[in-house]
């Protein structure tokens, strides 16, 4: 079993910053993909940023230049540094862990990020 523990959501003013972190524990397989998705009520969950074991990164267009994803393989932890936050970034953010070899995906419980003045 793999468990994902997320930290760092909250309320921030437009233009502010937040850092999300997610630690994976249990039976961790490598290589794997870690990342963040977000979902607004009534809309589909969308990919925000993902990072592969080898370091390749993908961002959704709307966060490029503002968000930075990174990972610490020794701690099985992924981070999302979010700068210049906008109201449209408001969503529940979900940590994501995937092992392509076994077609296995695990989601975190979600953490609310609200950008509002």
PDB file of C-alpha atoms in Angstrom:
ATOM      1  CA  UNK A   1       0.000   0.000   0.000  1.00  0.00           C
ATOM      2  CA  UNK A   2       1.087   3.535  -0.751  1.00  0.00           C
ATOM      3  CA  UNK A   3      -0.068   6.509   1.288  1.00  0.00           C
ATOM      4  CA  UNK A   4       0.263  10.134   0.234  1.00  0.00           C
ATOM      5  CA  UNK A   5       0.316  12.886   2.847  1.00  0.00           C
ATOM      6  CA  UNK A   6      -0.226  16.433   1.596  1.00  0.00           C
ATOM      7  CA  UNK A   7       0.600  19.667   3.367  1.00  0.00           C
ATOM      8  CA  UNK A   8       0.559  23.360   2.633  1.00  0.00           C
ATOM      9  CA  UNK A   9      -2.830  24.465   1.368  1.00  0.00           C
ATOM     10  CA  UNK A  10      -4.589  27.544   2.632  1.00  0.00           C
ATOM     11  CA  UNK A  11      -5.833  31.037   1.918  1.00  0.00           C
ATOM     12  CA  UNK A  12      -3.586  33.539   0.168  1.00  0.00           C
ATOM     13  CA  UNK A  13      -4.077  36.918  -1.447  1.00  0.00           C
ATOM     14  CA  UNK A  14      -3.661  37.389  -5.195  1.00  0.00           C
ATOM     15  CA  UNK A  15       0.003  37.725  -6.035  1.00  0.00           C
ATOM     16  CA  UNK A  16       1.003  35.689  -3.008  1.00  0.00           C
ATOM     17  CA  UNK A  17       2.827  32.396  -2.699  1.00  0.00           C
ATOM     18  CA  UNK A  18       2.224  28.967  -1.248  1.00  0.00           C
ATOM     19  CA  UNK A  19       4.224  25.773  -1.179  1.00  0.00           C
ATOM     20  CA  UNK A  20       2.562  22.378  -1.264  1.00  0.00           C
ATOM     21  CA  UNK A  21       4.350  19.205  -0.275  1.00  0.00           C
ATOM     22  CA  UNK A  22       3.410  15.571  -0.547  1.00  0.00           C
ATOM     23  CA  UNK A  23       5.230  12.630   0.985  1.00  0.00           C
ATOM     24  CA  UNK A  24       4.731   9.091  -0.238  1.00  0.00           C
ATOM     25  CA  UNK A  25       5.140   6.190   2.152  1.00  0.00           C
ATOM     26  CA  UNK A  26       4.686   2.452   2.026  1.00  0.00           C
ATOM     27  CA  UNK A  27       5.777   0.232  -0.833  1.00  0.00           C
ATOM     28  CA  UNK A  28       7.310   2.748  -3.224  1.00  0.00           C
ATOM     29  CA  UNK A  29       8.357   1.576  -6.667  1.00  0.00           C
ATOM     30  CA  UNK A  30      10.766   3.284  -9.012  1.00  0.00           C
ATOM     31  CA  UNK A  31      10.733   4.676 -11.540  1.00  0.00           C
ATOM     32  CA  UNK A  32       7.602   6.635 -10.749  1.00  0.00           C
ATOM     33  CA  UNK A  33       5.872   9.868 -11.537  1.00  0.00           C
ATOM     34  CA  UNK A  34       4.894  12.383  -8.870  1.00  0.00           C
ATOM     35  CA  UNK A  35       2.840  15.456  -9.391  1.00  0.00           C
ATOM     36  CA  UNK A  36      -0.116  17.680  -8.717  1.00  0.00           C
ATOM     37  CA  UNK A  37      -3.567  17.922 -10.189  1.00  0.00           C
ATOM     38  CA  UNK A  38      -6.322  20.324  -9.225  1.00  0.00           C
ATOM     39  CA  UNK A  39     -10.065  20.334  -9.376  1.00  0.00           C
ATOM     40  CA  UNK A  40     -12.740  22.966  -9.117  1.00  0.00           C
ATOM     41  CA  UNK A  41     -16.203  21.806  -8.133  1.00  0.00           C
ATOM     42  CA  UNK A  42     -18.198  20.945 -11.209  1.00  0.00           C
ATOM     43  CA  UNK A  43     -15.148  20.682 -13.432  1.00  0.00           C
ATOM     44  CA  UNK A  44     -12.788  17.897 -14.419  1.00  0.00           C
ATOM     45  CA  UNK A  45      -9.552  17.343 -12.568  1.00  0.00           C
ATOM     46  CA  UNK A  46      -6.669  18.857 -14.504  1.00  0.00           C
ATOM     47  CA  UNK A  47      -2.935  18.257 -14.459  1.00  0.00           C
ATOM     48  CA  UNK A  48      -0.958  21.111 -12.938  1.00  0.00           C
ATOM     49  CA  UNK A  49       2.571  19.741 -12.939  1.00  0.00           C
ATOM     50  CA  UNK A  50       4.233  16.331 -12.977  1.00  0.00           C
ATOM     51  CA  UNK A  51       7.822  15.249 -12.524  1.00  0.00           C
ATOM     52  CA  UNK A  52       9.326  11.933 -13.530  1.00  0.00           C
ATOM     53  CA  UNK A  53      12.008  10.021 -11.650  1.00  0.00           C
ATOM     54  CA  UNK A  54      14.613  11.171 -14.145  1.00  0.00           C
ATOM     55  CA  UNK A  55      13.688  14.809 -13.663  1.00  0.00           C
ATOM     56  CA  UNK A  56      11.594  15.491 -16.758  1.00  0.00           C
ATOM     57  CA  UNK A  57       8.855  18.007 -15.922  1.00  0.00           C
ATOM     58  CA  UNK A  58       5.581  18.980 -17.483  1.00  0.00           C
ATOM     59  CA  UNK A  59       3.389  21.964 -16.586  1.00  0.00           C
ATOM     60  CA  UNK A  60      -0.010  23.007 -17.705  1.00  0.00           C
ATOM     61  CA  UNK A  61       0.257  26.187 -19.740  1.00  0.00           C
ATOM     62  CA  UNK A  62      -1.538  28.426 -17.258  1.00  0.00           C
ATOM     63  CA  UNK A  63       1.051  27.901 -14.505  1.00  0.00           C
ATOM     64  CA  UNK A  64       4.274  28.039 -16.522  1.00  0.00           C
ATOM     65  CA  UNK A  65       6.626  30.657 -15.127  1.00  0.00           C
ATOM     66  CA  UNK A  66       4.689  30.862 -11.854  1.00  0.00           C
ATOM     67  CA  UNK A  67       4.777  27.337 -10.403  1.00  0.00           C
ATOM     68  CA  UNK A  68       7.802  25.143  -9.823  1.00  0.00           C
ATOM     69  CA  UNK A  69       7.632  21.429  -9.148  1.00  0.00           C
ATOM     70  CA  UNK A  70      10.506  19.529  -7.580  1.00  0.00           C
ATOM     71  CA  UNK A  71      11.107  16.211  -5.900  1.00  0.00           C
ATOM     72  CA  UNK A  72      13.362  14.678  -3.297  1.00  0.00           C
ATOM     73  CA  UNK A  73      13.776  11.040  -4.252  1.00  0.00           C
ATOM     74  CA  UNK A  74      15.489  10.180  -0.962  1.00  0.00           C
ATOM     75  CA  UNK A  75      12.356  11.314   0.897  1.00  0.00           C
ATOM     76  CA  UNK A  76       9.800  10.288  -1.754  1.00  0.00           C
ATOM     77  CA  UNK A  77       8.479  13.822  -1.545  1.00  0.00           C
ATOM     78  CA  UNK A  78       7.216  16.198  -4.188  1.00  0.00           C
ATOM     79  CA  UNK A  79       6.879  19.954  -3.811  1.00  0.00           C
ATOM     80  CA  UNK A  80       4.921  22.581  -5.663  1.00  0.00           C
ATOM     81  CA  UNK A  81       6.094  26.152  -5.205  1.00  0.00           C
ATOM     82  CA  UNK A  82       3.309  28.444  -6.335  1.00  0.00           C
ATOM     83  CA  UNK A  83       4.089  32.110  -6.932  1.00  0.00           C
ATOM     84  CA  UNK A  84       2.073  35.005  -8.330  1.00  0.00           C
ATOM     85  CA  UNK A  85      -1.111  33.190  -7.429  1.00  0.00           C
ATOM     86  CA  UNK A  86      -4.324  34.205  -9.147  1.00  0.00           C
ATOM     87  CA  UNK A  87      -7.961  33.720  -8.138  1.00  0.00           C
ATOM     88  CA  UNK A  88      -8.303  31.212 -10.962  1.00  0.00           C
ATOM     89  CA  UNK A  89      -5.743  29.012  -9.195  1.00  0.00           C
ATOM     90  CA  UNK A  90      -8.317  28.381  -6.481  1.00  0.00           C
ATOM     91  CA  UNK A  91      -9.019  24.652  -6.360  1.00  0.00           C
ATOM     92  CA  UNK A  92      -8.486  21.484  -4.418  1.00  0.00           C
ATOM     93  CA  UNK A  93      -4.987  20.291  -5.198  1.00  0.00           C
ATOM     94  CA  UNK A  94      -4.320  16.554  -5.292  1.00  0.00           C
ATOM     95  CA  UNK A  95      -0.996  14.820  -5.022  1.00  0.00           C
ATOM     96  CA  UNK A  96      -0.429  12.144  -7.651  1.00  0.00           C
ATOM     97  CA  UNK A  97       1.766   9.072  -7.692  1.00  0.00           C
ATOM     98  CA  UNK A  98       1.988   6.740 -10.660  1.00  0.00           C
ATOM     99  CA  UNK A  99       4.017   3.670 -11.488  1.00  0.00           C
ATOM    100  CA  UNK A 100       3.695   3.217 -15.226  1.00  0.00           C
ATOM    101  CA  UNK A 101       5.171  -0.285 -15.214  1.00  0.00           C
ATOM    102  CA  UNK A 102       2.293  -1.590 -13.113  1.00  0.00           C
ATOM    103  CA  UNK A 103      -0.312   0.911 -14.300  1.00  0.00           C
ATOM    104  CA  UNK A 104      -0.782   1.888 -10.656  1.00  0.00           C
ATOM    105  CA  UNK A 105      -2.011   5.322  -9.585  1.00  0.00           C
ATOM    106  CA  UNK A 106      -2.592   6.740  -6.114  1.00  0.00           C
ATOM    107  CA  UNK A 107      -4.145  10.075  -5.191  1.00  0.00           C
ATOM    108  CA  UNK A 108      -3.746  12.157  -2.078  1.00  0.00           C
ATOM    109  CA  UNK A 109      -6.743  13.324  -0.068  1.00  0.00           C
ATOM    110  CA  UNK A 110      -6.580  16.824  -1.519  1.00  0.00           C
ATOM    111  CA  UNK A 111      -5.728  20.188  -0.013  1.00  0.00           C
ATOM    112  CA  UNK A 112      -7.679  23.382  -0.584  1.00  0.00           C
ATOM    113  CA  UNK A 113      -5.925  26.384  -2.079  1.00  0.00           C
ATOM    114  CA  UNK A 114      -7.952  29.586  -2.082  1.00  0.00           C
ATOM    115  CA  UNK A 115      -6.668  32.766  -3.699  1.00  0.00           C
ATOM    116  CA  UNK A 116      -8.789  35.701  -2.645  1.00  0.00           C
ATOM    117  CA  UNK A 117      -8.498  39.213  -1.291  1.00  0.00           C
TER     118      UNK A 117
END
